[in-house]
PDB file of C-alpha atoms (C1' of nucleotides) in Angstrom:
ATOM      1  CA  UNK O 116     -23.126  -9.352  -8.931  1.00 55.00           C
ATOM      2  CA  UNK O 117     -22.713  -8.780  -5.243  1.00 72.00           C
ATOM      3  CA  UNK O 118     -19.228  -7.949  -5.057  1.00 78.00           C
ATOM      4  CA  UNK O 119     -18.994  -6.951  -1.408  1.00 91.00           C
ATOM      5  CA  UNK O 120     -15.982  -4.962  -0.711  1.00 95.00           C
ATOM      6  CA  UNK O 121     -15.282  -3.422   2.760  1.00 97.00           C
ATOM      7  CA  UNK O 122     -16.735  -0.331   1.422  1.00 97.00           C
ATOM      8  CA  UNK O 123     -19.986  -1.563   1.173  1.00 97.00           C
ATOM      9  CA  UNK O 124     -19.893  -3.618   4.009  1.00 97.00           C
ATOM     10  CA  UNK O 125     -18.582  -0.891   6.381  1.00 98.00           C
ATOM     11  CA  UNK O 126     -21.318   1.704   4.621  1.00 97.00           C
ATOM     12  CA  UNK O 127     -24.258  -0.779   5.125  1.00 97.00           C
ATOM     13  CA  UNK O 128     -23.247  -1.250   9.234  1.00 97.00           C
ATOM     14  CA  UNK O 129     -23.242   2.415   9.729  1.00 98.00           C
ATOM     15  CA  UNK O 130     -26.421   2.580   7.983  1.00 97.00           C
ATOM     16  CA  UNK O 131     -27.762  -0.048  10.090  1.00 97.00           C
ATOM     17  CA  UNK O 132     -26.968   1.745  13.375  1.00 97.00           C
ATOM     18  CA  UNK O 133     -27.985   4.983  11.669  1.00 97.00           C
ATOM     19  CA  UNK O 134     -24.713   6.958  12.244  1.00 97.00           C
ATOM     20  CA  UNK O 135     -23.579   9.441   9.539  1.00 98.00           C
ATOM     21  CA  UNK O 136     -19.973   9.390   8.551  1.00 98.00           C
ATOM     22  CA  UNK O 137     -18.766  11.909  10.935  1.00 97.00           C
ATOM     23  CA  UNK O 138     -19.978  10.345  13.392  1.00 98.00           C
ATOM     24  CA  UNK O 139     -18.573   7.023  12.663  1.00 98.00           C
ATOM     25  CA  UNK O 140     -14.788   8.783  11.726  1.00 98.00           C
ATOM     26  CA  UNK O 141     -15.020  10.106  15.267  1.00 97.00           C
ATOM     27  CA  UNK O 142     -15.510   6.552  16.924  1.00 97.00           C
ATOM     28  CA  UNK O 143     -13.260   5.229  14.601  1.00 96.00           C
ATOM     29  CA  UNK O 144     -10.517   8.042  15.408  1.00 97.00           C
ATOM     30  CA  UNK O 145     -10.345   8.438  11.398  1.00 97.00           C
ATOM     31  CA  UNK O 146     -10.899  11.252   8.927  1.00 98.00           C
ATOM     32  CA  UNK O 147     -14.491  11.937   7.879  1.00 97.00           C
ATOM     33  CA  UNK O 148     -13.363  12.294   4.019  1.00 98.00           C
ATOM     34  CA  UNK O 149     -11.109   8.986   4.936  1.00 98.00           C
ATOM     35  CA  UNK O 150     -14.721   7.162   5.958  1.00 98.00           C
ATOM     36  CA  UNK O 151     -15.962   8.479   2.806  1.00 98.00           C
ATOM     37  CA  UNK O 152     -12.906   7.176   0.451  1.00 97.00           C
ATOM     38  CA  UNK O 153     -13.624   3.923   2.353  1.00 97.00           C
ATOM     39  CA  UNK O 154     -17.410   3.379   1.823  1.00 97.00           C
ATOM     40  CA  UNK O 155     -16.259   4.327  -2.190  1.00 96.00           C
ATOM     41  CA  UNK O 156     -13.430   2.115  -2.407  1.00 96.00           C
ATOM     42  CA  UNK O 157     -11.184   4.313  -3.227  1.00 96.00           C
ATOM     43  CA  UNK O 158      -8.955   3.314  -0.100  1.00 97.00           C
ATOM     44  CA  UNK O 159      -7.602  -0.053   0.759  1.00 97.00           C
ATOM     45  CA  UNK O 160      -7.427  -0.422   4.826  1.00 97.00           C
ATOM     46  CA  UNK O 161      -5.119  -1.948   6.644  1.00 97.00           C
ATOM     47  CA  UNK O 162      -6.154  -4.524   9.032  1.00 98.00           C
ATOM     48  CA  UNK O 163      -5.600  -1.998  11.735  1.00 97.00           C
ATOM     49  CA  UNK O 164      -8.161   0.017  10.302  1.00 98.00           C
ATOM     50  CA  UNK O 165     -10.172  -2.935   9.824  1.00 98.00           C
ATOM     51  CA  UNK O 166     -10.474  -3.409  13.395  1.00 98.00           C
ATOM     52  CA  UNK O 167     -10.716   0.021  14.657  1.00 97.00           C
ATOM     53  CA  UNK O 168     -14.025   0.189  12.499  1.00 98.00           C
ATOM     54  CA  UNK O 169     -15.112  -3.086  13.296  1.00 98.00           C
ATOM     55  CA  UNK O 170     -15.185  -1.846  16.874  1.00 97.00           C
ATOM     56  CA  UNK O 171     -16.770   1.210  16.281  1.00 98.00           C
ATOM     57  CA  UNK O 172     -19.664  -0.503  14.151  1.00 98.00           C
ATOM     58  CA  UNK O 173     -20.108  -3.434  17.112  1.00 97.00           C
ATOM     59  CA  UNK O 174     -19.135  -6.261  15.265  1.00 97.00           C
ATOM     60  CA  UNK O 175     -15.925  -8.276  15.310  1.00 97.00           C
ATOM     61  CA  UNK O 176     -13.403  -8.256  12.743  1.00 97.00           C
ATOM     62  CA  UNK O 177     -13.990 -11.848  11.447  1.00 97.00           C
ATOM     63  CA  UNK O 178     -17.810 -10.983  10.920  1.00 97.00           C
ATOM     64  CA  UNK O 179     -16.844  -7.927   9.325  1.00 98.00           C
ATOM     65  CA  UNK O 180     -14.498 -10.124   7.070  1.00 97.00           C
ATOM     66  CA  UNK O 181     -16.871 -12.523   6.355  1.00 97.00           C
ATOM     67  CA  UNK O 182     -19.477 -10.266   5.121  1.00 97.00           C
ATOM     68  CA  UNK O 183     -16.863  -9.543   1.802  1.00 96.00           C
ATOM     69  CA  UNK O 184     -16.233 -11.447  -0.724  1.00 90.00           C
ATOM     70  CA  UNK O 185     -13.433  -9.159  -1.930  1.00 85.00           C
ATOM     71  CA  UNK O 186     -10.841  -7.324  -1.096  1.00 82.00           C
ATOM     72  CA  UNK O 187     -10.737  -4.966  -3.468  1.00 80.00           C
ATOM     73  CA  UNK O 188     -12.658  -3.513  -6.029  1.00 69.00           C
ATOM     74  CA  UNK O 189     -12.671  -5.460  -9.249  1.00 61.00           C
ATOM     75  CA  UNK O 190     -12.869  -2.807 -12.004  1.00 50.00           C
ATOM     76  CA  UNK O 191     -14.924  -5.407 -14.085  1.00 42.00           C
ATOM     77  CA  UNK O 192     -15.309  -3.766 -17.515  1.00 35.00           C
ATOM     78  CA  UNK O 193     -17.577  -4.789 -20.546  1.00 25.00           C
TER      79      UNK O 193
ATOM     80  CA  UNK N 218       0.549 -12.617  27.488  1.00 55.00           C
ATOM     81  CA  UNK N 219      -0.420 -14.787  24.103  1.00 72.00           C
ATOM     82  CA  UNK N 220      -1.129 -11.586  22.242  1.00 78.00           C
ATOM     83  CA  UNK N 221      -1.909 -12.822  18.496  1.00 91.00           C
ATOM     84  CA  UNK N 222      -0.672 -10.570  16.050  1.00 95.00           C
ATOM     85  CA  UNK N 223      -1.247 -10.978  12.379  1.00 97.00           C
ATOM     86  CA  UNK N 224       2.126 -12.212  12.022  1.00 97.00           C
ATOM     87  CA  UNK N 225       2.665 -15.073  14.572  1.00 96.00           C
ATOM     88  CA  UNK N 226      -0.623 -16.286  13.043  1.00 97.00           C
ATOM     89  CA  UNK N 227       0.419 -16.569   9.647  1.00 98.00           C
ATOM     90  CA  UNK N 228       3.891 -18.288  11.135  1.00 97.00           C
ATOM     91  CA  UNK N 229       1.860 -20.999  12.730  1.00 96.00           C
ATOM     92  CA  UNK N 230      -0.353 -21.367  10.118  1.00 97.00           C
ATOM     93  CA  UNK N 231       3.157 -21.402   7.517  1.00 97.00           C
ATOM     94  CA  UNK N 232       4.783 -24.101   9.508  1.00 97.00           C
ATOM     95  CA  UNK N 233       1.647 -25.581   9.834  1.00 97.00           C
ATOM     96  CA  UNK N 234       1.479 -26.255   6.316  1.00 96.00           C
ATOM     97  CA  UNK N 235       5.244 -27.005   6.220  1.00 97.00           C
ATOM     98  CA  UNK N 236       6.091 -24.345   4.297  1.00 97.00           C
ATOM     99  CA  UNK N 237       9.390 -22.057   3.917  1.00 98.00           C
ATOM    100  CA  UNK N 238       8.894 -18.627   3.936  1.00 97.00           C
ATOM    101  CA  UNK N 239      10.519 -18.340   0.698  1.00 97.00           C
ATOM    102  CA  UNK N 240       7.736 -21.273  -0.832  1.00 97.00           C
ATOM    103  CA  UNK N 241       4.780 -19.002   0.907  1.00 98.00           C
ATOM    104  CA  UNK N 242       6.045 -16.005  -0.483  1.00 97.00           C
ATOM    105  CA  UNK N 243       5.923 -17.693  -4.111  1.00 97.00           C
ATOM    106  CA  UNK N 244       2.122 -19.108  -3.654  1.00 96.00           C
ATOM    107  CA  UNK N 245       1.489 -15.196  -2.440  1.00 95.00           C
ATOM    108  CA  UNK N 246       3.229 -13.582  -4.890  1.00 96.00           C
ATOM    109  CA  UNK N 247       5.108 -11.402  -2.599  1.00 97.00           C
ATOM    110  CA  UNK N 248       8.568 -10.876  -1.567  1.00 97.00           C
ATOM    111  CA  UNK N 249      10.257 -13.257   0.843  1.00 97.00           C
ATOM    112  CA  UNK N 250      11.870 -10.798   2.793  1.00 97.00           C
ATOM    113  CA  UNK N 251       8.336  -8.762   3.144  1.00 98.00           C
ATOM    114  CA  UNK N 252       6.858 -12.289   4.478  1.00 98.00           C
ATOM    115  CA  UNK N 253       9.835 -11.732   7.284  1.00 97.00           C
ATOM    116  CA  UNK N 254       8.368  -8.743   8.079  1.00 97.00           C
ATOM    117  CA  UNK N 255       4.871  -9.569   8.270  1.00 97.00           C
ATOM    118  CA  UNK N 256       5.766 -12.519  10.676  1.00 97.00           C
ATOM    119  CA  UNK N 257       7.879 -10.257  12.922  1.00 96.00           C
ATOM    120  CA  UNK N 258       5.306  -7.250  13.138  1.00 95.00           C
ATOM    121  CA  UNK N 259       7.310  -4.868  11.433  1.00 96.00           C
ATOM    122  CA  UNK N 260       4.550  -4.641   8.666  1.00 96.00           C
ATOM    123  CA  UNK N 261       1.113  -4.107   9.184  1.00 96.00           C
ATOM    124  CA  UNK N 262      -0.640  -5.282   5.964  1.00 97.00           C
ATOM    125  CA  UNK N 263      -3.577  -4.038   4.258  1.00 97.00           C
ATOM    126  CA  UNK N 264      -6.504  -6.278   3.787  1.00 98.00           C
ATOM    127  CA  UNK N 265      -5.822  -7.209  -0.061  1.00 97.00           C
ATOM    128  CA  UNK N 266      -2.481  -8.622   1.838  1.00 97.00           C
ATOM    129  CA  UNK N 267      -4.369 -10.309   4.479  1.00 97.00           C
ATOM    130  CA  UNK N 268      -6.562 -11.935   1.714  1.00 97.00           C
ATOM    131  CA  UNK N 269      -3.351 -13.090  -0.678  1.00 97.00           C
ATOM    132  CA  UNK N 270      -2.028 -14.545   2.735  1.00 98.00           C
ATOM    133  CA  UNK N 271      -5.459 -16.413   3.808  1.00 97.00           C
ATOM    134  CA  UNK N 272      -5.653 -17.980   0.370  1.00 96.00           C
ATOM    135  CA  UNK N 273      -1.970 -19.111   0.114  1.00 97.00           C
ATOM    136  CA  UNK N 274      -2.471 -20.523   3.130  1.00 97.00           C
ATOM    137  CA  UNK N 275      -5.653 -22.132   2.383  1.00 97.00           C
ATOM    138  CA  UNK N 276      -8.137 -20.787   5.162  1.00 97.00           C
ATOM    139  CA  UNK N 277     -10.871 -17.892   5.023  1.00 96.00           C
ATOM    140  CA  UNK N 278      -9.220 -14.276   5.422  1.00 97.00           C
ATOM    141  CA  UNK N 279     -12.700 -14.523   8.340  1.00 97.00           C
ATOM    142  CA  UNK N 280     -10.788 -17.521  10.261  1.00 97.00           C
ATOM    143  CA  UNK N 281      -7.568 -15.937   9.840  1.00 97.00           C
ATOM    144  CA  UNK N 282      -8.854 -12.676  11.644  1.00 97.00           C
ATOM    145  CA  UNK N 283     -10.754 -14.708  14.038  1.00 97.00           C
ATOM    146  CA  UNK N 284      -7.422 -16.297  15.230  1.00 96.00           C
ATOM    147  CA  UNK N 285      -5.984 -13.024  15.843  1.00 96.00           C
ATOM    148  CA  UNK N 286      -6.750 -11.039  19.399  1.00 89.00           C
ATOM    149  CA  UNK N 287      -4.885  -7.653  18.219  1.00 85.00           C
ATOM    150  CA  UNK N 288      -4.353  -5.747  15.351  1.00 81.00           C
ATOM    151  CA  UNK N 289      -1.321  -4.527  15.553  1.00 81.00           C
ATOM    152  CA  UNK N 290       2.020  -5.134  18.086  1.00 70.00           C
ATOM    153  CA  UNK N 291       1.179  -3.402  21.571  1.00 62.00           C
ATOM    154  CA  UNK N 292       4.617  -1.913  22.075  1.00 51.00           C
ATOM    155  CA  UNK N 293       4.685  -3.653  26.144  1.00 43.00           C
ATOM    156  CA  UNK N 294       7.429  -2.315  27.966  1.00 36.00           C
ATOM    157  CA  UNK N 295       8.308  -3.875  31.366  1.00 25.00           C
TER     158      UNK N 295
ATOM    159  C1'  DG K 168      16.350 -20.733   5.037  1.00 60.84           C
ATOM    160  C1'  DT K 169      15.798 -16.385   7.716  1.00 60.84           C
ATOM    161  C1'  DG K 170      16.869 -11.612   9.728  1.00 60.84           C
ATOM    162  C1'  DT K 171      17.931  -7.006   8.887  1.00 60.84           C
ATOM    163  C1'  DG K 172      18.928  -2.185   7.252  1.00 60.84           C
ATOM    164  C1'  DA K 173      18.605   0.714   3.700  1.00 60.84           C
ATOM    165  C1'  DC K 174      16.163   2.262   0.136  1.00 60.84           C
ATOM    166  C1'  DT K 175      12.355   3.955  -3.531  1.00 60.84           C
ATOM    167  C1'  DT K 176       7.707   4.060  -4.940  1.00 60.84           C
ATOM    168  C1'  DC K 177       3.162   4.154  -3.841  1.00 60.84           C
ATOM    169  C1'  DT K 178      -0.801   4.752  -1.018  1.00 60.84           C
ATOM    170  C1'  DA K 179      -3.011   5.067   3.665  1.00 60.84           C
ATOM    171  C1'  DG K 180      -4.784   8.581   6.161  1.00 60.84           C
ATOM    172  C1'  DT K 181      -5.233  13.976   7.351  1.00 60.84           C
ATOM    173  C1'  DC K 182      -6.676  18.645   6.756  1.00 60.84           C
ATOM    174  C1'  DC K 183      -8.891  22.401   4.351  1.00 60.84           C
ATOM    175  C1'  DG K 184     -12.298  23.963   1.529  1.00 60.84           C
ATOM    176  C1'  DT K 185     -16.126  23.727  -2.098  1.00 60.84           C
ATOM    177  C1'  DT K 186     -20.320  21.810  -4.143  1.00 60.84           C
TER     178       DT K 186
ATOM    179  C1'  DC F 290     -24.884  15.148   5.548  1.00 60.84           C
ATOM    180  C1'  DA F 291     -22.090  13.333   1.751  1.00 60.84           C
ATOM    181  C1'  DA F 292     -19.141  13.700  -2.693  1.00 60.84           C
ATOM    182  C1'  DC F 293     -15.229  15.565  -4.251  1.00 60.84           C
ATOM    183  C1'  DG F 294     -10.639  18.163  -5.077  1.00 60.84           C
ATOM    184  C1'  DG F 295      -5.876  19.376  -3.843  1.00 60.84           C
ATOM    185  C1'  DA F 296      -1.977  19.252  -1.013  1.00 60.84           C
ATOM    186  C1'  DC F 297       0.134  17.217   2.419  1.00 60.84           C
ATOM    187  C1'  DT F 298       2.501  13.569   6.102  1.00 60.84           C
ATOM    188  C1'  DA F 299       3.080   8.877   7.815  1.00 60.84           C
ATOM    189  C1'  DG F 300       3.713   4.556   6.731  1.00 60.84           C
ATOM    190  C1'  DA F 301       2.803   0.208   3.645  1.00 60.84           C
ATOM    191  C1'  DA F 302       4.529  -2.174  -0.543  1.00 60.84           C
ATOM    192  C1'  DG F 303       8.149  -4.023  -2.646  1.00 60.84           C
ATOM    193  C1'  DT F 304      13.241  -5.059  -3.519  1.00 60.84           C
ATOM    194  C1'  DC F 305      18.367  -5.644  -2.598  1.00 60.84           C
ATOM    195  C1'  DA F 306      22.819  -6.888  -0.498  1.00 60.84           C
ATOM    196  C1'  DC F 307      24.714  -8.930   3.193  1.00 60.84           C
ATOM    197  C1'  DA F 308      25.052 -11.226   7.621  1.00 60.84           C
TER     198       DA F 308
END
DNA sequence: GTGTGACTTCTAGTCCGTT
DNA sequence: CAACGGACTAGAAGTCACA
């Protein structure tokens, strides 16, 4: 329960400061369909990424960190 | 000056802990020579490889990031 | 014990378009 | 406004031989 990934994380920040994915790719200087991958998990960023959305979201990259508990999705079957 | 990159950080932390790379490259299950590269900034790792790092090294990926002030080498020329 | 160049495989990240 | 697909380019992951 609660896996938090940096998907989820990132998704639940924009949310918070009510910005759609466009408008958080633009911040970010990223791809709108990357943002999406992202919040889905499909796409594992590097920590360059990490911190180019962390500033774009407001928050520093150890909070954003310390939000997960993962780093990756855990395909957790059965 | 002082600009913390992923890489010195991990090197402190590494000798720190007393640690060859070869020995932190074991407890990471990566490559020796890709630990070289990480600690010289000629990587920039993904956040799975930030969090196999953090827990070889026995600290939170969150206080590994916090110790860090960029994200990725600023390419200073004089 | 570490640096380095060369290399292959894989994936981060873009761009275009459709639903 | 977001999910999703395909095709693509840049660069990370991972390994080796040799200095």
């Amino acid at each position: 329960m609660g896996e938090r990934t940096f998907g989820e994380v990132m998704r639940e920040l924009r949310k918070g400061k009510g910005l759609s994915q466009e408008e958080l790719a633009f911040r970010c200087g990223l791809d709108r369909t990357y943002i999406s991958l992202l919040e889905r998990g499909l796409r594992v960023p590097t920590i360059v990424t990490l911190f180019k959305v962390s500033e774009a979201l407001g928050i520093r990259p150890e909070e954003f960190v310390a939000r997960m508990n993962v780093s990756y999705q855990n395909g957790e079957s059965g």
